[in-house]
Structures are given as structure tokens and as C-alpha cells.
Amino acid sequence: MAVLAESGSNPDVGLLYDINGLAKDAPHWFDRVMEFVGEYGLLVAMVLLVLWCWWSVRRRGGEDAAPSVAALVWAPLAAGIAVLVNVPIRGFVERPRPFVDHQGLDVLVSGKTDFSFVSDHATITMALGVGLFVANRRFGLAGIGLALLEGFCRVYMGVHYPTDVVGGFALGTAVALLLSPPAMALLTPLAKAVERSPRAGWLMRSRSAGEQRNALLPGSRDSLKSEERDLAA
């Protein structure tokens, strides 16, 4: 189990050389951009996407605001759980980084001494993307697209095999989907309790959304005023 891809005829290794070979032909500045994007940039982009989705849900309000926010809370939790699950997987497989067993790779990030399978970056981004999809399909598709780009970057940088990335995608998706029902069963009541709180309710809906909701509720002050005006007319 120590080495899963030593042969140059292995399609996994061949695809690694094909994708990483693009780095050799690219300008130096482009490699530096890919290094930053693949190591930090896409993770930051995923966090910003989650926050953007939360802001959109909060501003829109509605009855599904609390379940949607609960799903958004689950997204980073799923990513964290997936990374923890990956710890024993890495220790069991013990697959070295591709540049340890294969020469001629253009490695854009140095200092990687841990095992390669599965990719933490691919696991985190896909768990976030699938978790976002549970909350909002439009934002979720964007998140999954970013996760796919992250996987490409990790192979381009020469720090992961393609199967490391595929394994990370599978792990992140499995955790986000399989544990979603019990997670939502716990988080949704909590989100609804926060929504009813006078101090923390702003986390679920903006003030304008709350006022619009109250105006539509039977017996609310605004609806009573509207009924009085209708009767007077």
C-alpha cells in the first residue's frame, strides 16, 4: 500500500505528467498565480461564497431562511469532519507525494512532507461546494465548480496525483451528503430558535425582510392597519 503509482505506464501517472507539464510551458508569473490560487486563493473564495450565500438568504428572508442558514452552517462543519476522516485514510494508505517517486515534475510548492492520498484541499472544497448545494443550488454549482478548479490546481502544482483529487472529491461529497440529514435535524431547530431571538435574529433575516414578513402575518400591526384602511374605504 505504500506506493500506488510507481509505473510510468500507469494512467494516473501519465495524466499527472500531462497536467503538470502545462506548468513547464507556462510563464513564470502564471505559475506563481496558480501556486497562490491552488494553495490559498480558492479556499478563501469558497469561504467568501458561503458568506455571500448567507447574506443573500438573510436579505431575502422567508420561511426557508432558517433551514437555509442551517444548511450553510453544515457546509464548513462537513468540510471539517471530512478532513478528520481523511487523517486515518492517509495513515493507512501511506502514499508518498508524486515528486518523491517520479522525476521531472515541476513542483510549485516545496516543503510538502506528508502523504498524498487523499487531497485535503480537494476534500475541503468539495465538501463546502456540496454543502452549499444543499442550501442553494445556484451557489452550490458555483462552489462545486471552484472545487473542480482546486483539484486541477493541485495536480498542476505537482503535489497530488489525479486519483488523490478524485478521492478527495468522493470523500467530501460522501460526508456532506450522507451526514446531511442528521446534521439538518439538529441544526434546523437551533437556527429557528436563533431566528426567534430578538438579539440574534439578524443572523437569519435582515430587518427589512423581517418587517416584510411581519406585514404579511395575520394579526400583525401593519396588517391590522391595512385592514382598517380597507374598511374605511
PDB file of C-alpha atoms in Angstrom, residues 45-191:
ATOM      1  CA  ALA A  45     -13.044  32.112  -2.462  1.00  0.00           C
ATOM      2  CA  MET A  46     -15.104  29.240  -1.039  1.00  0.00           C
ATOM      3  CA  VAL A  47     -15.411  30.982   2.321  1.00  0.00           C
ATOM      4  CA  LEU A  48     -16.489  34.199   0.614  1.00  0.00           C
ATOM      5  CA  LEU A  49     -19.038  32.251  -1.451  1.00  0.00           C
ATOM      6  CA  VAL A  50     -20.550  30.768   1.712  1.00  0.00           C
ATOM      7  CA  LEU A  51     -20.756  34.238   3.265  1.00  0.00           C
ATOM      8  CA  TRP A  52     -22.308  35.640   0.081  1.00  0.00           C
ATOM      9  CA  CYS A  53     -24.925  32.898   0.104  1.00  0.00           C
ATOM     10  CA  TRP A  54     -25.688  33.596   3.782  1.00  0.00           C
ATOM     11  CA  TRP A  55     -26.089  37.306   3.048  1.00  0.00           C
ATOM     12  CA  SER A  56     -28.430  36.518   0.151  1.00  0.00           C
ATOM     13  CA  VAL A  57     -30.555  34.183   2.268  1.00  0.00           C
ATOM     14  CA  ARG A  58     -30.648  36.673   5.136  1.00  0.00           C
ATOM     15  CA  ARG A  59     -31.687  39.549   2.886  1.00  0.00           C
ATOM     16  CA  ARG A  60     -34.397  37.517   1.170  1.00  0.00           C
ATOM     17  CA  GLY A  61     -35.874  36.180   4.398  1.00  0.00           C
ATOM     18  CA  GLY A  62     -38.934  33.964   4.126  1.00  0.00           C
ATOM     19  CA  GLU A  63     -39.946  30.742   5.817  1.00  0.00           C
ATOM     20  CA  ASP A  64     -36.967  28.844   4.409  1.00  0.00           C
ATOM     21  CA  ALA A  65     -34.396  31.264   5.833  1.00  0.00           C
ATOM     22  CA  ALA A  66     -33.662  29.220   8.965  1.00  0.00           C
ATOM     23  CA  PRO A  67     -33.297  25.848   7.152  1.00  0.00           C
ATOM     24  CA  SER A  68     -31.094  27.502   4.511  1.00  0.00           C
ATOM     25  CA  VAL A  69     -28.810  29.049   7.135  1.00  0.00           C
ATOM     26  CA  ALA A  70     -28.684  25.701   8.938  1.00  0.00           C
ATOM     27  CA  ALA A  71     -27.503  24.104   5.687  1.00  0.00           C
ATOM     28  CA  LEU A  72     -24.874  26.827   5.321  1.00  0.00           C
ATOM     29  CA  VAL A  73     -23.619  26.097   8.828  1.00  0.00           C
ATOM     30  CA  TRP A  74     -23.398  22.436   7.890  1.00  0.00           C
ATOM     31  CA  ALA A  75     -21.143  23.157   4.894  1.00  0.00           C
ATOM     32  CA  PRO A  76     -18.000  24.125   6.887  1.00  0.00           C
ATOM     33  CA  LEU A  77     -18.804  21.525   9.524  1.00  0.00           C
ATOM     34  CA  ALA A  78     -18.904  18.867   6.795  1.00  0.00           C
ATOM     35  CA  ALA A  79     -15.535  20.078   5.488  1.00  0.00           C
ATOM     36  CA  GLY A  80     -14.013  19.817   8.964  1.00  0.00           C
ATOM     37  CA  ILE A  81     -15.413  16.325   9.542  1.00  0.00           C
ATOM     38  CA  ALA A  82     -14.193  15.178   6.127  1.00  0.00           C
ATOM     39  CA  VAL A  83     -10.652  16.329   6.920  1.00  0.00           C
ATOM     40  CA  LEU A  84     -10.751  14.434  10.218  1.00  0.00           C
ATOM     41  CA  VAL A  85     -11.929  11.304   8.395  1.00  0.00           C
ATOM     42  CA  ASN A  86      -9.023  11.751   5.988  1.00  0.00           C
ATOM     43  CA  VAL A  87      -6.444  11.507   8.778  1.00  0.00           C
ATOM     44  CA  PRO A  88      -6.704   7.722   9.262  1.00  0.00           C
ATOM     45  CA  ILE A  89      -7.107   7.210   5.498  1.00  0.00           C
ATOM     46  CA  ARG A  90      -3.771   8.919   4.851  1.00  0.00           C
ATOM     47  CA  GLY A  91      -2.113   6.895   7.574  1.00  0.00           C
ATOM     48  CA  PHE A  92      -3.472   3.631   6.190  1.00  0.00           C
ATOM     49  CA  VAL A  93      -2.637   4.228   2.507  1.00  0.00           C
ATOM     50  CA  GLU A  94       0.722   5.981   3.128  1.00  0.00           C
ATOM     51  CA  ARG A  95       1.051   7.195  -0.437  1.00  0.00           C
ATOM     52  CA  PRO A  96       4.068   9.481  -0.950  1.00  0.00           C
ATOM     53  CA  ARG A  97       3.766  12.742  -2.826  1.00  0.00           C
ATOM     54  CA  PRO A  98       4.198  12.302  -6.589  1.00  0.00           C
ATOM     55  CA  PHE A  99       7.543  14.145  -6.700  1.00  0.00           C
ATOM     56  CA  VAL A 100       9.011  11.585  -4.275  1.00  0.00           C
ATOM     57  CA  ASP A 101       8.664   8.690  -6.727  1.00  0.00           C
ATOM     58  CA  HIS A 102       8.669  10.475 -10.087  1.00  0.00           C
ATOM     59  CA  GLN A 103      11.329  12.671 -11.607  1.00  0.00           C
ATOM     60  CA  GLY A 104      10.903  15.641 -13.901  1.00  0.00           C
ATOM     61  CA  LEU A 105       7.856  17.173 -12.245  1.00  0.00           C
ATOM     62  CA  ASP A 106       7.605  20.947 -11.934  1.00  0.00           C
ATOM     63  CA  VAL A 107       6.719  21.243  -8.242  1.00  0.00           C
ATOM     64  CA  LEU A 108       5.373  24.711  -7.489  1.00  0.00           C
ATOM     65  CA  VAL A 109       5.111  24.311  -3.700  1.00  0.00           C
ATOM     66  CA  SER A 110       8.019  22.985  -1.665  1.00  0.00           C
ATOM     67  CA  GLY A 111       8.057  21.568   1.834  1.00  0.00           C
ATOM     68  CA  LYS A 112       5.265  19.012   1.403  1.00  0.00           C
ATOM     69  CA  THR A 113       6.354  16.039   3.512  1.00  0.00           C
ATOM     70  CA  ASP A 114       3.009  14.461   4.432  1.00  0.00           C
ATOM     71  CA  PHE A 115       1.227  11.728   2.489  1.00  0.00           C
ATOM     72  CA  SER A 116      -0.610  12.402  -0.751  1.00  0.00           C
ATOM     73  CA  PHE A 117      -3.840  10.356  -0.683  1.00  0.00           C
ATOM     74  CA  VAL A 118      -6.352  11.894  -0.328  1.00  0.00           C
ATOM     75  CA  SER A 119      -6.030  15.609  -1.049  1.00  0.00           C
ATOM     76  CA  ASP A 120      -7.145  17.798   1.860  1.00  0.00           C
ATOM     77  CA  HIS A 121      -7.728  20.760  -0.441  1.00  0.00           C
ATOM     78  CA  ALA A 122      -9.959  18.738  -2.758  1.00  0.00           C
ATOM     79  CA  THR A 123     -11.809  17.274   0.223  1.00  0.00           C
ATOM     80  CA  ILE A 124     -12.458  20.645   1.866  1.00  0.00           C
ATOM     81  CA  THR A 125     -13.551  22.488  -1.254  1.00  0.00           C
ATOM     82  CA  MET A 126     -15.868  19.730  -2.473  1.00  0.00           C
ATOM     83  CA  ALA A 127     -17.459  19.319   0.959  1.00  0.00           C
ATOM     84  CA  LEU A 128     -18.084  23.071   1.020  1.00  0.00           C
ATOM     85  CA  GLY A 129     -19.425  23.026  -2.530  1.00  0.00           C
ATOM     86  CA  VAL A 130     -21.813  20.120  -1.919  1.00  0.00           C
ATOM     87  CA  GLY A 131     -22.868  21.636   1.404  1.00  0.00           C
ATOM     88  CA  LEU A 132     -23.626  24.868  -0.417  1.00  0.00           C
ATOM     89  CA  PHE A 133     -25.643  22.910  -2.981  1.00  0.00           C
ATOM     90  CA  VAL A 134     -27.818  21.552  -0.166  1.00  0.00           C
ATOM     91  CA  ALA A 135     -28.527  25.141   0.900  1.00  0.00           C
ATOM     92  CA  ASN A 136     -28.775  26.808  -2.517  1.00  0.00           C
ATOM     93  CA  ARG A 137     -28.350  25.167  -5.925  1.00  0.00           C
ATOM     94  CA  ARG A 138     -27.074  28.269  -7.706  1.00  0.00           C
ATOM     95  CA  PHE A 139     -24.348  28.966  -5.153  1.00  0.00           C
ATOM     96  CA  GLY A 140     -23.712  25.231  -4.810  1.00  0.00           C
ATOM     97  CA  LEU A 141     -22.967  24.807  -8.507  1.00  0.00           C
ATOM     98  CA  ALA A 142     -20.526  27.706  -8.295  1.00  0.00           C
ATOM     99  CA  GLY A 143     -18.884  26.087  -5.267  1.00  0.00           C
ATOM    100  CA  ILE A 144     -18.584  22.710  -6.997  1.00  0.00           C
ATOM    101  CA  GLY A 145     -17.011  24.483  -9.963  1.00  0.00           C
ATOM    102  CA  LEU A 146     -14.429  26.061  -7.664  1.00  0.00           C
ATOM    103  CA  ALA A 147     -13.746  22.653  -6.119  1.00  0.00           C
ATOM    104  CA  LEU A 148     -13.084  21.144  -9.553  1.00  0.00           C
ATOM    105  CA  LEU A 149     -10.695  24.003 -10.287  1.00  0.00           C
ATOM    106  CA  GLU A 150      -8.950  23.364  -6.970  1.00  0.00           C
ATOM    107  CA  GLY A 151      -8.418  19.741  -7.930  1.00  0.00           C
ATOM    108  CA  PHE A 152      -6.889  20.737 -11.254  1.00  0.00           C
ATOM    109  CA  CYS A 153      -4.583  23.203  -9.499  1.00  0.00           C
ATOM    110  CA  ARG A 154      -3.293  20.564  -7.077  1.00  0.00           C
ATOM    111  CA  VAL A 155      -2.243  18.300  -9.950  1.00  0.00           C
ATOM    112  CA  TYR A 156      -0.886  21.246 -11.946  1.00  0.00           C
ATOM    113  CA  MET A 157       1.273  22.190  -8.963  1.00  0.00           C
ATOM    114  CA  GLY A 158       2.777  18.693  -8.868  1.00  0.00           C
ATOM    115  CA  VAL A 159       1.749  17.944  -5.277  1.00  0.00           C
ATOM    116  CA  HIS A 160      -1.030  15.388  -5.930  1.00  0.00           C
ATOM    117  CA  TYR A 161      -1.911  12.574  -8.272  1.00  0.00           C
ATOM    118  CA  PRO A 162      -5.254  12.884 -10.103  1.00  0.00           C
ATOM    119  CA  THR A 163      -6.615   9.998  -8.026  1.00  0.00           C
ATOM    120  CA  ASP A 164      -5.705  11.908  -4.855  1.00  0.00           C
ATOM    121  CA  VAL A 165      -8.025  14.648  -6.053  1.00  0.00           C
ATOM    122  CA  VAL A 166     -10.788  12.249  -7.115  1.00  0.00           C
ATOM    123  CA  GLY A 167     -10.572  10.574  -3.721  1.00  0.00           C
ATOM    124  CA  GLY A 168     -10.878  13.958  -2.039  1.00  0.00           C
ATOM    125  CA  PHE A 169     -13.920  14.800  -4.137  1.00  0.00           C
ATOM    126  CA  ALA A 170     -15.542  11.483  -3.217  1.00  0.00           C
ATOM    127  CA  LEU A 171     -14.781  11.874   0.491  1.00  0.00           C
ATOM    128  CA  GLY A 172     -16.035  15.449   0.677  1.00  0.00           C
ATOM    129  CA  THR A 173     -19.218  14.595  -1.225  1.00  0.00           C
ATOM    130  CA  ALA A 174     -19.919  11.494   0.864  1.00  0.00           C
ATOM    131  CA  VAL A 175     -19.555  13.298   4.182  1.00  0.00           C
ATOM    132  CA  ALA A 176     -21.591  16.330   3.082  1.00  0.00           C
ATOM    133  CA  LEU A 177     -24.470  14.231   1.696  1.00  0.00           C
ATOM    134  CA  LEU A 178     -24.594  11.180   3.956  1.00  0.00           C
ATOM    135  CA  LEU A 179     -24.396  13.139   7.199  1.00  0.00           C
ATOM    136  CA  SER A 180     -26.630  15.962   5.979  1.00  0.00           C
ATOM    137  CA  PRO A 181     -29.973  14.504   7.230  1.00  0.00           C
ATOM    138  CA  PRO A 182     -28.919  14.078  10.890  1.00  0.00           C
ATOM    139  CA  ALA A 183     -26.990  17.353  10.771  1.00  0.00           C
ATOM    140  CA  MET A 184     -30.013  19.254   9.449  1.00  0.00           C
ATOM    141  CA  ALA A 185     -32.250  17.575  12.031  1.00  0.00           C
ATOM    142  CA  LEU A 186     -30.027  19.079  14.730  1.00  0.00           C
ATOM    143  CA  LEU A 187     -29.157  22.424  13.146  1.00  0.00           C
ATOM    144  CA  THR A 188     -32.567  23.473  11.791  1.00  0.00           C
ATOM    145  CA  PRO A 189     -34.316  23.712  15.213  1.00  0.00           C
ATOM    146  CA  LEU A 190     -31.306  25.619  16.505  1.00  0.00           C
ATOM    147  CA  ALA A 191     -31.492  28.022  13.562  1.00  0.00           C
TER     148      ALA A 191
END
